[in-house]
Amino acid sequence: MNNKNEMSILILVLKILAWVGGITTSLIAIFYYLDSGYYEQDLCFETKCIKAFFNIFYSIPEFVDFYLKVVVAVITILGVFYALSNYLNSTTTSRLNVHLLHLNTFKDYVVSEVNKEVRLNSKSIDILKWYNLAFPQSRDGSLKVGGEYISNIKLIINEINNSNDIYQGNKLVEFQYNKHQSNIKLSLLSIGIMIDRMPKKDFFEVENEVFKLINKVNKELCNVSADLIVPMTKYR
C-alpha cells in the first residue's frame, strides 16, 4: 500500500469518527431532552429556566471528553501504524535499490570482461542465473555469497584438479578429452555458463577464458577466499 492510499484511509477514518461523534452526541442530547419532559413545559427565558435547560445535558460533556480520548487513542494508533508502514516501505525500497544497483554492476562487469576475450560471447552466459546463485539474498539487502554457488565453484575446481592429476599421470587412468569436456560443460552450466562442444584445442582455449572470467568475478565482486580460485589447467 502506497503513502497516498494510507493517507486517504487515515483521513476517511477521521471523517467517520467525526461523523459518529457528532451523530452520537446529537442523539444523546435528544434522548436527554425527551426524557426530561422539558418540551412539555411552557416557553421560559428566565435565568433559572435556561440553567435548568442546560442541566438536562449535564452528562454530554463527560461523553464528549470520553469520546475525544477514544479519538486521540485511535489517531495515535493510526499514526504509529502509518509511521511503521512508511519505515517498512522505505526499507524495502532501499533494499531493492541496492539489489538493482549491485545486479547492474555485476552485469556490466561481466559483459565488459567478456568483451575483452577473443572466444567468449555474453549470449552464452546467463548472467541473471550467475548473479542469483552468487548472491541469493540480494533482494533482502544481503550480499553474502551463497552456499550453492560456493559448492558449484568447488565442483569446477575439482573437475580441473582431477583432469590435471590424470593428465600428469597421478592416477592410473588415461586422460579422456571427451569425458573431460562433458564434465566441464556440466559444471559450468551449473552457474549459467554454456560452452558448445568443439575440437580439443578450441575447447581448451575457451574454457581457459571462462576460468579467467570466473576468477575475475570472484575476486572483484564476490570477495571469495583463495581456495575458491580456479586453478591453472595443466592438460593439453
CSV table of C-alpha atoms in Angstrom, one decimal:
chain,number,residue,atom,x,y,z
A,1,MET,CA,0.0,0.0,0.0
A,2,ASN,CA,1.5,3.4,-1.0
A,3,ASN,CA,1.6,6.5,1.1
A,4,LYS,CA,-1.2,8.2,-0.9
A,5,ASN,CA,-3.6,5.3,-0.2
A,6,GLU,CA,-2.6,5.2,3.5
A,7,MET,CA,-3.2,8.9,3.9
A,8,SER,CA,-6.6,8.6,2.2
A,9,ILE,CA,-7.6,5.9,4.6
A,10,LEU,CA,-6.4,7.9,7.6
A,11,ILE,CA,-8.5,10.9,6.5
A,12,LEU,CA,-11.5,8.7,5.9
A,13,VAL,CA,-11.2,7.2,9.4
A,14,LEU,CA,-11.0,10.7,10.9
A,15,LYS,CA,-14.1,11.7,8.9
A,16,ILE,CA,-16.0,8.7,10.1
A,17,LEU,CA,-15.0,9.3,13.7
A,18,ALA,CA,-16.1,12.9,13.4
A,19,TRP,CA,-19.5,11.9,12.0
A,20,VAL,CA,-20.0,9.2,14.5
A,21,GLY,CA,-19.1,11.5,17.4
A,22,GLY,CA,-21.4,14.3,16.1
A,23,ILE,CA,-24.4,12.0,15.4
A,24,THR,CA,-23.9,10.1,18.8
A,25,THR,CA,-23.7,13.4,20.7
A,26,SER,CA,-26.8,14.7,19.0
A,27,LEU,CA,-28.8,11.5,19.7
A,28,ILE,CA,-27.7,11.6,23.4
A,29,ALA,CA,-28.8,15.3,23.6
A,30,ILE,CA,-32.2,14.4,22.0
A,31,PHE,CA,-32.6,11.5,24.4
A,32,TYR,CA,-31.9,13.6,27.5
A,33,TYR,CA,-34.2,16.3,26.2
A,34,LEU,CA,-37.1,13.9,25.6
A,35,ASP,CA,-36.5,12.0,28.8
A,36,SER,CA,-36.6,15.2,30.9
A,37,GLY,CA,-40.1,16.1,29.6
A,38,TYR,CA,-38.9,19.7,29.3
A,39,TYR,CA,-40.5,20.1,25.9
A,40,GLU,CA,-43.9,19.8,27.7
A,41,GLN,CA,-43.3,22.9,29.8
A,42,ASP,CA,-44.1,26.5,28.8
A,43,LEU,CA,-41.5,28.5,27.0
A,44,CYS,CA,-39.3,30.4,29.5
A,45,PHE,CA,-36.3,32.6,29.1
A,46,GLU,CA,-35.6,33.3,32.7
A,47,THR,CA,-32.2,32.6,34.1
A,48,LYS,CA,-33.4,29.7,36.2
A,49,CYS,CA,-35.2,28.2,33.1
A,50,ILE,CA,-32.1,28.5,31.0
A,51,LYS,CA,-30.0,26.9,33.7
A,52,ALA,CA,-32.5,24.1,34.1
A,53,PHE,CA,-32.5,23.6,30.4
A,54,PHE,CA,-28.7,23.1,30.2
A,55,ASN,CA,-28.7,20.9,33.3
A,56,ILE,CA,-30.6,18.4,31.1
A,57,PHE,CA,-27.4,17.8,29.2
A,58,TYR,CA,-25.1,17.5,32.2
A,59,SER,CA,-23.7,14.1,31.1
A,60,ILE,CA,-22.9,15.2,27.5
A,61,PRO,CA,-19.6,16.9,28.3
A,62,GLU,CA,-18.4,13.7,30.0
A,63,PHE,CA,-19.4,11.7,27.0
A,64,VAL,CA,-17.6,14.2,24.7
A,65,ASP,CA,-14.5,14.1,26.9
A,66,PHE,CA,-14.5,10.3,26.8
A,67,TYR,CA,-15.1,10.2,23.0
A,68,LEU,CA,-12.2,12.7,22.4
A,69,LYS,CA,-9.9,10.4,24.4
A,70,VAL,CA,-11.0,7.5,22.2
A,71,VAL,CA,-10.4,9.5,19.1
A,72,VAL,CA,-6.9,10.6,20.3
A,73,ALA,CA,-6.1,6.9,21.1
A,74,VAL,CA,-7.3,5.9,17.6
A,75,ILE,CA,-5.3,8.7,15.9
A,76,THR,CA,-2.2,7.7,17.9
A,77,ILE,CA,-2.5,4.1,16.9
A,78,LEU,CA,-3.1,5.0,13.3
A,79,GLY,CA,-0.1,7.4,13.4
A,80,VAL,CA,2.2,4.7,14.8
A,81,PHE,CA,0.9,2.3,12.1
A,82,TYR,CA,1.4,4.9,9.4
A,83,ALA,CA,5.0,5.7,10.6
A,84,LEU,CA,5.8,2.0,10.8
A,85,SER,CA,4.4,1.4,7.3
A,86,ASN,CA,6.4,4.2,5.9
A,87,TYR,CA,9.6,2.9,7.5
A,88,LEU,CA,9.0,-0.6,6.2
A,89,ASN,CA,8.3,0.8,2.7
A,90,SER,CA,11.4,2.9,2.8
A,91,THR,CA,13.5,-0.1,4.0
A,92,THR,CA,12.1,-2.3,1.2
A,93,THR,CA,12.7,0.4,-1.4
A,94,SER,CA,16.3,0.9,-0.1
A,95,ARG,CA,17.0,-2.9,-0.3
A,96,LEU,CA,15.5,-3.1,-3.8
A,97,ASN,CA,17.7,-0.1,-4.9
A,98,VAL,CA,20.8,-1.8,-3.5
A,99,HIS,CA,19.8,-5.1,-5.2
A,100,LEU,CA,19.3,-3.4,-8.6
A,101,LEU,CA,22.5,-1.4,-8.4
A,102,HIS,CA,24.6,-4.4,-7.5
A,103,LEU,CA,22.9,-6.5,-10.2
A,104,ASN,CA,23.6,-3.9,-12.8
A,105,THR,CA,27.2,-3.6,-11.6
A,106,PHE,CA,27.6,-7.3,-11.8
A,107,LYS,CA,26.1,-7.5,-15.3
A,108,ASP,CA,28.2,-4.6,-16.6
A,109,TYR,CA,31.4,-6.1,-15.2
A,110,VAL,CA,30.7,-9.5,-16.7
A,111,VAL,CA,29.9,-8.0,-20.1
A,112,SER,CA,32.9,-5.8,-20.0
A,113,GLU,CA,35.3,-8.6,-19.2
A,114,VAL,CA,33.7,-11.0,-21.8
A,115,ASN,CA,34.3,-8.3,-24.5
A,116,LYS,CA,38.0,-8.4,-23.6
A,117,GLU,CA,38.3,-12.0,-24.5
A,118,VAL,CA,38.5,-13.4,-28.0
A,119,ARG,CA,36.3,-16.5,-27.9
A,120,LEU,CA,33.7,-15.7,-25.3
A,121,ASN,CA,30.2,-14.4,-26.0
A,122,SER,CA,27.9,-12.8,-23.4
A,123,LYS,CA,24.9,-14.5,-25.1
A,124,SER,CA,26.3,-17.9,-23.8
A,125,ILE,CA,26.2,-16.6,-20.2
A,126,ASP,CA,23.0,-16.5,-18.2
A,127,ILE,CA,24.2,-13.5,-16.1
A,128,LEU,CA,21.0,-13.4,-14.0
A,129,LYS,CA,21.3,-17.0,-13.0
A,130,TRP,CA,25.0,-16.5,-12.2
A,131,TYR,CA,24.2,-13.4,-10.0
A,132,ASN,CA,21.2,-15.1,-8.2
A,133,LEU,CA,23.4,-18.1,-7.4
A,134,ALA,CA,26.3,-15.9,-6.2
A,135,PHE,CA,24.0,-13.5,-4.2
A,136,PRO,CA,20.7,-15.4,-3.4
A,137,GLN,CA,19.7,-12.9,-0.6
A,138,SER,CA,20.5,-9.7,-2.6
A,139,ARG,CA,16.8,-8.7,-2.6
A,140,ASP,CA,16.8,-8.8,1.2
A,141,GLY,CA,19.8,-6.5,1.4
A,142,SER,CA,22.4,-9.2,2.0
A,143,LEU,CA,25.4,-9.5,-0.4
A,144,LYS,CA,26.8,-12.6,1.2
A,145,VAL,CA,27.9,-15.2,-1.3
A,146,GLY,CA,25.5,-18.2,-1.4
A,147,GLY,CA,26.4,-21.7,-0.3
A,148,GLU,CA,25.2,-23.3,-3.5
A,149,TYR,CA,27.4,-21.0,-5.6
A,150,ILE,CA,30.4,-21.9,-3.5
A,151,SER,CA,29.6,-25.6,-3.9
A,152,ASN,CA,29.4,-25.2,-7.7
A,153,ILE,CA,32.7,-23.3,-7.9
A,154,LYS,CA,34.3,-26.1,-5.9
A,155,LEU,CA,32.8,-28.6,-8.3
A,156,ILE,CA,34.5,-26.8,-11.2
A,157,ILE,CA,37.8,-26.7,-9.3
A,158,ASN,CA,37.6,-30.4,-8.5
A,159,GLU,CA,37.0,-31.2,-12.2
A,160,ILE,CA,40.1,-29.2,-13.2
A,161,ASN,CA,42.2,-30.8,-10.5
A,162,ASN,CA,41.1,-34.2,-11.4
A,163,SER,CA,41.9,-33.7,-15.1
A,164,ASN,CA,45.3,-32.2,-14.1
A,165,ASP,CA,46.1,-35.3,-12.0
A,166,ILE,CA,45.0,-37.7,-14.7
A,167,TYR,CA,47.0,-35.9,-17.4
A,168,GLN,CA,50.1,-35.8,-15.3
A,169,GLY,CA,49.9,-39.5,-14.6
A,170,ASN,CA,49.0,-39.1,-10.9
A,171,LYS,CA,46.1,-41.5,-11.4
A,172,LEU,CA,46.1,-45.0,-13.0
A,173,VAL,CA,43.7,-43.9,-15.7
A,174,GLU,CA,44.1,-42.3,-19.1
A,175,PHE,CA,43.1,-38.7,-19.8
A,176,GLN,CA,39.9,-38.7,-21.9
A,177,TYR,CA,39.2,-35.5,-23.6
A,178,ASN,CA,35.5,-36.2,-24.4
A,179,LYS,CA,34.8,-37.1,-20.8
A,180,HIS,CA,36.6,-34.0,-19.5
A,181,GLN,CA,34.7,-31.8,-21.9
A,182,SER,CA,31.4,-33.2,-20.8
A,183,ASN,CA,32.2,-32.8,-17.1
A,184,ILE,CA,33.4,-29.2,-17.6
A,185,LYS,CA,30.4,-28.3,-19.7
A,186,LEU,CA,28.1,-29.6,-17.0
A,187,SER,CA,29.9,-27.9,-14.1
A,188,LEU,CA,30.0,-24.6,-15.9
A,189,LEU,CA,26.3,-24.8,-16.8
A,190,SER,CA,25.5,-25.0,-13.0
A,191,ILE,CA,26.4,-21.3,-12.7
A,192,GLY,CA,24.9,-20.3,-16.0
A,193,ILE,CA,27.8,-20.5,-18.5
A,194,MET,CA,27.3,-22.6,-21.6
A,195,ILE,CA,30.1,-23.9,-23.8
A,196,ASP,CA,29.5,-25.8,-27.1
A,197,ARG,CA,31.2,-29.0,-28.0
A,198,MET,CA,34.3,-28.3,-30.1
A,199,PRO,CA,37.7,-29.6,-31.1
A,200,LYS,CA,40.1,-30.1,-28.2
A,201,LYS,CA,42.4,-27.2,-28.9
A,202,ASP,CA,39.5,-24.8,-29.3
A,203,PHE,CA,37.7,-26.1,-26.2
A,204,PHE,CA,40.8,-25.7,-24.1
A,205,GLU,CA,41.2,-22.1,-25.2
A,206,VAL,CA,37.6,-21.3,-24.5
A,207,GLU,CA,37.5,-22.9,-21.1
A,208,ASN,CA,40.7,-21.1,-20.0
A,209,GLU,CA,39.0,-17.8,-20.9
A,210,VAL,CA,35.9,-18.8,-18.9
A,211,PHE,CA,38.1,-19.8,-15.9
A,212,LYS,CA,39.8,-16.5,-16.1
A,213,LEU,CA,36.4,-14.7,-16.2
A,214,ILE,CA,35.2,-16.7,-13.2
A,215,ASN,CA,38.3,-15.8,-11.2
A,216,LYS,CA,37.9,-12.1,-12.0
A,217,VAL,CA,34.3,-12.1,-10.9
A,218,ASN,CA,35.0,-14.0,-7.7
A,219,LYS,CA,37.9,-11.7,-6.8
A,220,GLU,CA,36.4,-8.4,-7.7
A,221,LEU,CA,32.7,-8.9,-6.9
A,222,CYS,CA,32.4,-11.9,-4.6
A,223,ASN,CA,35.5,-11.5,-2.5
A,224,VAL,CA,35.9,-15.2,-2.1
A,225,SER,CA,38.7,-17.0,-0.2
A,226,ALA,CA,41.8,-18.2,-2.0
A,227,ASP,CA,40.6,-21.8,-2.0
A,228,LEU,CA,37.8,-20.8,-4.4
A,229,ILE,CA,40.2,-19.5,-7.1
A,230,VAL,CA,40.0,-21.7,-10.2
A,231,PRO,CA,43.5,-23.3,-10.8
A,232,MET,CA,45.5,-23.3,-14.0
A,233,THR,CA,44.9,-26.1,-16.4
A,234,LYS,CA,47.9,-28.4,-17.0
A,235,TYR,CA,46.4,-30.8,-19.5
A,236,ARG,CA,46.8,-30.3,-23.2
